[in-house]
Every structure is written in structure tokens, then in C-alpha cells.
Amino acid sequence: AVDVSKLLGKTGLVTYDPGFTSTAACSSAITYIDGDAGILRYRGYPIDELAGNSSYLEVSYLLIYGELPSKDQLASFTNRISRHTLLHEDLKRFFDGFPRDAHPMPVLSSAVSALSTFYQDSLDPHDEDAVELSTVRLMAKVFTIAAYAYKKSVGQPFLYPDNSLSLVENFLQMTFGFPAEPYELDQDMAKALDTLLILHADHEQNCSTSTVRLVGSSQANLFASISAGVNALFGPLHGGANQAVLEMLTQIRDQEDGNVESFVNRVKNREDGARLMGFGHRVYKNYDPRAKIVKQQAETILKKLGVNDPLLDIAMTLEEKALADDYFVERKLYPNVDFYTGVIYRAMGFPVKMFTVLFALGRLPGWIAHWREMMDDPQNKIGRPRQLYTGSAERNYVSLDKR
Ligand code: ACO
């Protein structure tokens, strides 16, 4: 038996919950998830209704301010964001300092962190006007930073934002366009990306959002807190799953001769710890409501872009086989949102390294909404978990010559 009071250094009730699987660290009015019923709602609105009818900026407004915007509110929000898409020329020079093959996620988090140095009016988290301005600056500039991180990785020149375009169109142009050449925008692609951003926009207390809240609980400003969230998302167990799915599908195509059955058997026999990437979820034990929407998107967008990708066929066969297999059914393993996103991003022309950046663009309004909700919450306290101490009992110092 363990005397927990000794491990804690004090008596009293403390929960020990690695991974916080059953600890609610805050109350929140932003996102509702019922994992058993496969329900996801932002501010009460079902995710499929928002994905089917709304736009990313509309959903961002909803998450951040709590209500769907009126036409005027949306126009004003969009307009304010479009006036902040430019990066300061000195911030642009940061990109010169990163190695050419730098992963775009740490480039993104570094540049977001640096925004605190360019906008020192952002430092007081309780200055409402400053928070409003930081919100708009982030919503605008993160898209430009993401496009420049891509351009840097392929050694191409940066494009200035064109504010006659929507935020997502502008991002696509800055990512895939060239300075002297007109970029032919594909509206279907812009629409599909917009929808994917909506699907990723919030997911309550996931690792990166909890990180944003924890850092912000020390009264760190919005840029510092969001930069920490980007770093949390960088981890392969969080934002990196869409990349892992694509690698798995490629492996099935190249190393298993496209034989889905044999791969599924390897997973079931737990050979080399193989898992079906893009399957299973900590919270959804029925189905992930986002996965259905992404699957439809994948079929539609690949058809519209005229892309015939054998990886999509492999993904669909894999899903079909898994859903009909007792191993996966008994364990309540269903495709999650990331199962099809990689295939879509690939069809759009994004390299694998950019997949997690696209996730970050989507999650941005959720992070901002949670930070702001926390700052307005009178119950907010600095995050400070306890631990169970498992080190040595008290012992006396031994001088260096006796060791
Ligand atoms: N493939 C095969 N078996 C699996 C998988 C999978 N993808 N996921 C879980 N299992 C099995 C486990 O082996 C375990 O079986 P057992 O009870 O016989 O030992 C059982 O299902 C329960 O698994 P846990 O790991 O306890 O489930 P948990 O809820 O902790 O894990 C997770 C959830 C991490 C998402 C897991 O399902 C997984 O690793 N999936 C693949 C990675 C992935 O797609 N991650 C993206 C998540 S969504 C997102 O981040 C946006």
C-alpha cells in the first residue's frame, strides 16, 4: 500500500490522473462533445450544419464572440482582418534566418511568438481594445506566416497579400502563386479548404488548447499563449496524425503491394506495434462526426480537381474492411477526422510537412476563444497541478571529495 500523503508532502484530497483523462480543468461555453453519441457542437450549433452552410470566418466569429455574426458584423470582422494581413518587413526577415529545410511548425510558432515584440501594446491581457486588436492581427497574420513558411521551405519568393481576396483565397495565392504570374484560383479548392478549417476550429480541452489556457493562466499575452499552442500541436500524437495516415497509406501501396487485407491483419496481430492511423479517438467511441464530412469532401474534391489518387482507393477499402471487422467493432474504432484530410491536402498540392500547419490555421479561432473566455472568467487561477513525489527520502549532503 502507498501512503499518498508522503508522496504529496501534505495531507488532503488530491486526484492522480495522468493525461487528465477524467479531470475537468475549467468550465467552458464554447464547444460541446458527446463522444458516445458522436456529437460535436460549436456554441450549440451542430458541426455538420456549420460545415455545410457557414464559412471559416463566420465560425471564427461564432467561437470568439459567442454568436453567429449579422451581415454587418461579418463584413466588419472580415474587413478588419484583411487590413492586417501584411507582415512587418523586419518580421519577414526572420524567415531568412531559418534553415531552408526547417519544418514549418516551429517557424510558425517562432513568428507568432515574435509578434509580442512587434506589438508591445498586446502585453496587458486585460486591456480589451488591445486584446481585440491582437485577435484580429493573429487571425490575419498567421495565414501570411504559414504561407511564407511554405515558400521558405521550397525556396520561392514571398508574395504580398492581396486583400481583394478572401482570407483562404489569399492564403492559397501566397502559398502557390508567383510574384509576376497571375495565380488561377480554384474556387472548389478554396471552398474545400475553408470547410476543413471549420472542422478543425475547436475541440474543447485538447492538448494544444489546454496548453494555450495553461500558459495564458499566468497572464501571458495572446501571442505568447497561442505560440505555445502551436508547439503543442506540433507533436505527432496531436496534430501529426494526418501525416501519419498518409505515410501508412503510402506504405500499404509501396510495401504491401496495395494489399489492404494483409495490413489489417498485421494491425490485428499487433506486428511491430502497427496501428490503423486515423482510426480511434480518446473521446469519440461511436464515430467522429467530422470524419463523415471529410470523407465526402475527399471524394468530391479529388473528382473536381481531376486527381486520381490510388491512396484514396486504399483509404476507402481500408475503412470498409475495418468497419466490417470484429476487432475494430469491439474496440469501437472508427475513422477520425484525420483519416481523409491528408489525402485531400495532398490533392491540393500541399507537401506533408504543411499538414499540421493547416490544422493550426483551423484551430486558431478555437485557441483565441478559449484564451479570451479564460481571461474573462473570475474563477480563473494560475494552472498549477500537483504531483506524486517518487524520489529519494531525505538524505544528507556528501561532499564532492567523498563521492
Ligand atoms: N489501430 C488498432 N488498434 C487500436 C487503435 C488503432 N488506431 N486505436 C486503439 N486501438 C486498440 C488498442 O490496441 C486497445 O486494444 P486492447 O484493449 O485490446 O489493448 C484499444 O483499441 C483501446 O486503445 P487505447 O489506446 O486505450 O485508446 P485511447 O483512447 O487511449 O487512444 C488514440 C486513442 C490515441 C486516438 C488511438 O486510437 C490511436 O492511437 N489512434 C491512431 C492515431 C490517430 O489517428 N490519432 C489521431 C487522433 S484524432 C486527432 O488528434 C485530431
XYZ file of C-alpha atoms and ligand atoms in Angstrom:
454
model
C 0.000 0.000 0.000
C 1.223 3.502 -0.779
C 0.999 6.285 1.768
C -0.088 9.003 -0.646
C 0.267 11.753 1.945
C 4.040 11.094 1.959
C 4.206 11.245 -1.835
C 2.401 14.556 -1.822
C 4.210 16.103 1.089
C 0.908 17.048 2.656
C -2.423 15.563 3.551
C -5.655 16.437 1.776
C -7.609 15.261 -1.209
C -5.713 15.231 -4.494
C -6.607 13.341 -7.663
C -3.917 11.450 -9.550
C -4.953 11.462 -13.206
C -2.129 11.070 -15.735
C -3.164 12.553 -19.075
C -6.076 14.289 -17.309
C -8.416 11.690 -18.790
C -11.069 12.347 -16.142
C -10.260 15.825 -14.897
C -12.224 18.902 -15.947
C -9.758 21.780 -15.617
C -12.215 24.559 -16.419
C -15.792 25.312 -17.346
C -16.403 26.492 -20.895
C -19.360 27.590 -23.024
C -17.602 27.148 -26.373
C -17.709 23.547 -27.569
C -19.833 20.541 -26.627
C -18.760 16.991 -27.373
C -20.682 13.796 -26.639
C -18.204 11.102 -27.561
C -20.647 8.197 -27.259
C -23.286 9.796 -29.451
C -20.768 11.283 -31.927
C -21.920 14.866 -31.309
C -19.811 17.981 -31.793
C -21.319 21.466 -31.474
C -19.716 24.913 -31.511
C -21.719 27.302 -29.286
C -24.677 24.914 -29.647
C -24.584 24.614 -33.464
C -24.005 21.073 -34.843
C -20.748 20.748 -36.750
C -22.426 19.389 -39.894
C -24.748 22.413 -40.110
C -21.832 24.809 -39.753
C -19.643 22.905 -42.221
C -22.496 22.719 -44.740
C -23.684 26.327 -44.569
C -21.134 28.568 -42.989
C -17.656 29.947 -43.668
C -14.448 29.769 -41.681
C -14.571 33.453 -40.725
C -18.221 33.172 -39.718
C -17.374 30.195 -37.494
C -14.332 32.039 -36.115
C -16.606 34.934 -35.142
C -19.054 32.483 -33.544
C -16.342 30.794 -31.484
C -14.644 34.026 -30.392
C -17.691 36.229 -29.711
C -20.302 33.589 -28.848
C -22.969 34.290 -31.531
C -23.213 33.960 -35.295
C -22.469 37.386 -36.808
C -25.019 39.549 -38.581
C -24.137 40.505 -42.184
C -22.660 43.803 -40.967
C -20.714 42.201 -38.154
C -19.234 39.622 -40.513
C -18.337 42.282 -43.086
C -16.654 44.416 -40.431
C -14.755 41.419 -38.940
C -13.616 40.332 -42.428
C -12.594 43.856 -43.330
C -10.611 44.389 -40.130
C -8.762 41.108 -40.678
C -7.976 41.912 -44.300
C -6.298 45.161 -43.177
C -3.805 43.262 -41.000
C -2.542 40.537 -43.334
C 0.794 42.237 -44.076
C 3.846 41.241 -42.058
C 6.246 43.913 -40.844
C 9.295 43.863 -43.132
C 11.513 43.153 -40.104
C 9.393 40.115 -39.231
C 9.735 38.923 -42.817
C 13.496 38.989 -42.331
C 13.150 36.369 -39.567
C 12.471 33.818 -42.297
C 15.974 34.375 -43.733
C 17.469 33.040 -40.520
C 15.768 29.644 -40.566
C 17.387 26.719 -42.383
C 15.872 26.045 -45.784
C 14.561 22.631 -44.739
C 13.077 23.861 -41.446
C 9.768 22.274 -40.507
C 7.099 24.996 -40.942
C 5.529 24.368 -37.496
C 8.429 25.706 -35.374
C 8.791 28.517 -37.922
C 5.111 29.343 -37.337
C 5.364 29.219 -33.547
C 8.543 31.352 -33.555
C 6.971 34.008 -35.766
C 3.780 34.073 -33.658
C 5.885 34.424 -30.514
C 7.803 37.290 -32.152
C 4.531 39.197 -32.675
C 4.792 40.196 -28.983
C 7.954 42.141 -29.843
C 6.358 43.949 -32.798
C 3.108 44.734 -30.967
C 4.074 45.672 -27.445
C 0.597 47.109 -26.963
C -0.505 43.459 -26.631
C 1.134 42.799 -23.281
C -1.787 43.557 -20.951
C -4.251 40.644 -21.276
C -6.999 42.713 -19.634
C -6.825 45.693 -21.976
C -9.955 44.975 -24.030
C -9.006 47.101 -27.034
C -5.549 45.554 -27.155
C -6.975 42.023 -26.948
C -9.372 42.861 -29.785
C -6.508 44.156 -31.912
C -4.318 41.133 -31.107
C -7.211 38.835 -32.082
C -7.586 40.479 -35.485
C -3.825 40.636 -36.030
C -3.482 36.926 -35.274
C -6.395 35.876 -37.489
C -4.790 37.817 -40.354
C -1.070 37.327 -39.912
C -0.977 33.607 -39.079
C -2.182 32.885 -42.638
C 0.593 35.024 -44.114
C 3.201 33.468 -41.804
C 2.000 29.971 -42.787
C 2.280 30.771 -46.500
C 5.781 32.243 -46.007
C 6.863 29.171 -44.012
C 5.873 27.118 -47.068
C 7.607 29.467 -49.522
C 10.751 29.368 -47.405
C 10.737 25.551 -47.439
C 10.599 25.442 -51.247
C 12.989 28.369 -51.765
C 10.465 30.557 -53.589
C 9.918 34.322 -53.211
C 7.256 35.646 -50.857
C 4.120 37.294 -52.215
C 2.450 40.253 -50.562
C -1.144 39.576 -49.506
C -3.841 40.665 -51.940
C -6.685 41.938 -49.813
C -9.226 41.861 -52.590
C -9.259 38.098 -51.961
C -10.811 36.239 -49.031
C -8.516 35.065 -46.247
C -8.405 31.491 -47.564
C -8.046 32.529 -51.225
C -5.261 34.889 -50.240
C -3.512 32.099 -48.370
C -3.702 29.814 -51.414
C -2.345 32.562 -53.674
C 0.506 33.420 -51.279
C 1.299 29.695 -50.982
C 1.123 28.535 -54.597
C 1.422 31.774 -56.596
C 4.469 33.572 -58.022
C 5.072 37.340 -57.895
C 4.984 38.109 -61.620
C 2.463 35.495 -62.692
C -1.304 35.620 -62.242
C -2.449 32.792 -59.968
C -5.506 30.942 -61.136
C -7.590 30.443 -58.047
C -9.584 27.259 -57.883
C -12.826 28.118 -56.092
C -13.596 24.456 -55.333
C -10.237 24.101 -53.648
C -10.736 27.318 -51.649
C -14.195 26.139 -50.559
C -12.910 22.688 -49.562
C -10.057 24.189 -47.535
C -12.472 26.606 -45.862
C -14.648 23.655 -44.785
C -11.668 21.700 -43.452
C -10.656 24.721 -41.374
C -14.183 24.830 -39.892
C -13.956 21.146 -38.940
C -10.705 21.770 -37.047
C -11.740 25.085 -35.473
C -12.271 23.819 -31.926
C -12.342 20.609 -29.943
C -12.601 21.745 -26.314
C -9.734 20.822 -23.964
C -7.392 19.004 -26.361
C -3.635 19.146 -25.719
C -2.924 22.409 -27.600
C -5.992 24.252 -26.278
C -5.213 23.198 -22.701
C -1.684 24.449 -23.319
C -2.974 27.833 -24.512
C -5.087 28.037 -21.351
C -2.270 26.937 -19.029
C 0.206 29.443 -20.456
C -2.463 32.161 -20.502
C -3.385 31.384 -16.883
C -0.092 33.038 -15.891
C -1.467 36.185 -17.609
C 0.825 35.695 -20.612
C -0.469 37.657 -23.594
C -2.389 36.187 -26.530
C 0.618 35.818 -28.879
C 2.752 34.003 -26.275
C -0.111 31.655 -25.373
C -1.031 30.813 -28.977
C 2.612 30.251 -29.858
C 2.714 27.629 -27.078
C -0.437 26.052 -28.539
C 1.249 25.754 -31.950
C 4.162 23.938 -30.296
C 1.788 21.528 -28.540
C 0.050 20.809 -31.846
C 3.427 20.020 -33.453
C 3.615 16.706 -31.548
C 2.842 13.595 -33.626
C 0.242 12.353 -31.135
C -1.789 15.525 -31.634
C -1.531 17.429 -34.903
C 0.714 14.950 -36.661
C -1.854 12.171 -37.180
C -2.917 13.292 -40.688
C 0.715 12.985 -41.774
C 0.914 9.508 -40.199
C -2.198 8.394 -42.130
C -0.649 9.407 -45.424
C 2.563 7.585 -44.567
C 0.549 4.465 -43.685
C -1.408 4.566 -46.967
C 1.834 5.047 -48.900
C 3.362 2.100 -47.057
C 0.380 -0.107 -47.989
C 0.734 0.968 -51.628
C 4.517 0.571 -51.879
C 5.488 -2.114 -49.407
C 2.376 -4.262 -49.266
C 1.534 -4.069 -52.995
C -1.723 -2.347 -52.113
C -2.816 -5.400 -50.123
C -5.125 -3.829 -47.531
C -6.156 -7.171 -46.033
C -2.618 -8.136 -45.103
C -2.041 -4.726 -43.468
C -5.249 -5.028 -41.457
C -4.120 -8.468 -40.269
C -0.749 -7.057 -39.228
C -2.550 -4.428 -37.152
C -4.809 -7.056 -35.569
C -1.788 -9.238 -34.737
C -0.048 -6.111 -33.365
C 3.010 -6.749 -35.503
C 5.656 -4.088 -34.767
C 3.019 -2.222 -32.766
C 1.215 -1.327 -36.029
C -1.955 0.720 -35.570
C -4.508 1.875 -38.042
C -3.591 5.552 -38.142
C -6.608 7.841 -38.403
C -8.695 5.309 -36.504
C -9.862 5.598 -32.907
C -10.306 8.606 -30.686
C -9.967 9.278 -26.970
C -13.402 10.892 -26.809
C -15.424 9.569 -29.773
C -16.283 5.931 -29.169
C -19.068 5.714 -31.731
C -17.979 7.821 -34.671
C -16.224 11.123 -35.226
C -18.876 13.410 -36.801
C -16.129 15.325 -38.640
C -14.890 12.173 -40.386
C -18.121 11.726 -42.353
C -17.902 15.258 -43.724
C -14.213 14.901 -44.595
C -14.875 11.655 -46.451
C -17.493 13.319 -48.669
C -15.097 16.222 -49.207
C -12.310 13.853 -50.237
C -14.410 12.180 -52.916
C -15.804 15.472 -54.246
C -12.604 17.490 -54.262
C -10.478 14.781 -55.860
C -13.100 14.427 -58.600
C -13.284 18.198 -59.126
C -9.511 18.614 -59.181
C -9.330 15.702 -61.608
C -6.941 13.864 -59.291
C -6.959 10.086 -59.465
C -5.133 9.075 -56.325
C -4.752 5.356 -55.577
C -4.219 6.346 -51.929
C -7.886 7.386 -51.759
C -8.944 3.957 -53.043
C -6.700 2.305 -50.450
C -8.174 4.506 -47.713
C -11.738 3.618 -48.730
C -11.006 -0.121 -48.871
C -9.232 0.092 -45.525
C -12.180 1.832 -43.924
C -14.637 -0.679 -45.384
C -12.621 -3.681 -44.162
C -12.063 -2.228 -40.679
C -15.708 -1.308 -40.178
C -16.714 -4.880 -41.020
C -14.110 -6.463 -38.740
C -14.922 -7.575 -35.167
C -11.517 -6.439 -33.886
C -12.294 -2.803 -34.689
C -16.015 -3.006 -33.924
C -15.433 -4.464 -30.433
C -12.918 -1.745 -29.609
C -15.177 0.979 -31.002
C -12.560 2.089 -33.501
C -13.900 4.340 -36.254
C -12.194 6.741 -38.661
C -11.356 10.072 -37.047
C -11.153 13.496 -38.720
C -7.593 12.872 -39.842
C -8.273 9.700 -41.815
C -9.076 11.532 -45.067
C -7.630 15.031 -44.578
C -4.101 14.070 -45.689
C -5.435 12.688 -48.984
C -7.250 15.987 -49.630
C -4.272 18.191 -48.699
C -2.081 16.096 -50.991
C -4.532 16.524 -53.872
C -4.431 20.284 -53.251
C -0.651 20.217 -53.673
C 0.488 20.688 -50.069
C 3.616 18.800 -49.005
C 3.224 16.519 -45.985
C 5.178 18.982 -43.787
C 2.401 21.561 -44.204
C -0.420 19.305 -42.990
C -0.050 20.235 -39.323
C 0.220 23.919 -40.242
C -3.177 23.626 -41.941
C -4.518 22.103 -38.727
C -3.098 25.114 -36.819
C -4.852 27.559 -39.182
C -8.100 25.781 -38.460
C -7.596 25.604 -34.677
C -6.589 29.279 -34.354
C -10.052 30.740 -33.578
C -10.655 27.990 -31.015
C -7.419 28.806 -29.210
C -8.256 32.527 -29.243
C -11.802 31.879 -27.985
C -10.556 29.757 -25.077
C -7.868 32.274 -24.089
C -10.395 35.105 -24.086
C -13.013 33.069 -22.218
C -10.443 32.232 -19.551
C -9.291 35.844 -19.167
C -12.908 36.929 -18.643
C -13.573 34.193 -16.086
C -13.423 35.486 -12.498
C -12.743 31.880 -11.364
C -9.547 31.793 -13.389
C -6.480 30.811 -11.387
C -2.962 30.132 -12.485
C -2.714 26.476 -13.597
C -0.579 24.625 -11.092
C -1.065 20.828 -10.905
C 0.308 18.783 -8.013
C 2.447 15.643 -8.309
C 3.146 12.402 -6.501
C 6.797 12.605 -5.453
C 8.607 9.299 -6.083
C 12.241 10.353 -5.473
C 14.593 9.742 -2.534
C 13.617 10.207 1.081
C 15.621 12.832 2.979
C 19.414 12.240 2.897
C 22.493 14.193 3.902
C 24.768 16.047 1.541
C 28.031 14.208 0.711
C 30.981 16.453 -0.147
C 32.474 16.160 -3.630
C 35.755 14.525 -2.474
C 33.781 11.702 -0.800
C 31.708 10.841 -3.884
N -5.496 0.716 -34.515
C -5.560 -0.500 -33.923
N -5.914 -0.693 -32.653
C -6.215 0.386 -31.929
C -6.182 1.675 -32.476
C -5.813 1.823 -33.821
N -5.771 3.008 -34.401
N -6.542 2.576 -31.532
C -6.799 1.867 -30.430
N -6.611 0.544 -30.665
C -6.872 -0.562 -29.719
C -5.788 -0.647 -28.656
O -4.751 -1.511 -29.039
C -6.585 -1.159 -27.482
O -6.805 -2.542 -27.673
P -6.735 -3.553 -26.375
O -7.755 -3.048 -25.408
O -7.032 -4.884 -26.954
O -5.334 -3.420 -25.863
C -7.935 -0.478 -27.624
O -8.077 -0.234 -29.036
C -8.057 0.847 -26.860
O -6.967 1.675 -27.250
P -6.387 2.867 -26.399
O -5.024 3.168 -26.884
O -6.582 2.592 -24.940
O -7.378 4.051 -26.779
P -7.143 5.585 -26.462
O -8.488 6.178 -26.309
O -6.177 5.787 -25.362
O -6.418 6.084 -27.801
C -5.953 7.127 -29.853
C -6.976 6.945 -28.700
C -4.617 7.614 -29.306
C -6.518 8.167 -30.825
C -5.770 5.745 -30.556
O -7.000 5.275 -31.031
C -4.738 5.815 -31.689
O -3.547 5.634 -31.432
N -5.201 6.056 -32.960
C -4.287 6.181 -34.069
C -3.663 7.581 -34.087
C -4.633 8.650 -34.539
O -5.349 8.503 -35.522
N -4.642 9.772 -33.808
C -5.493 10.926 -34.146
C -6.500 11.170 -33.103
S -7.658 12.414 -33.655
C -6.881 13.907 -33.532
O -5.920 14.078 -32.833
C -7.387 15.040 -34.343
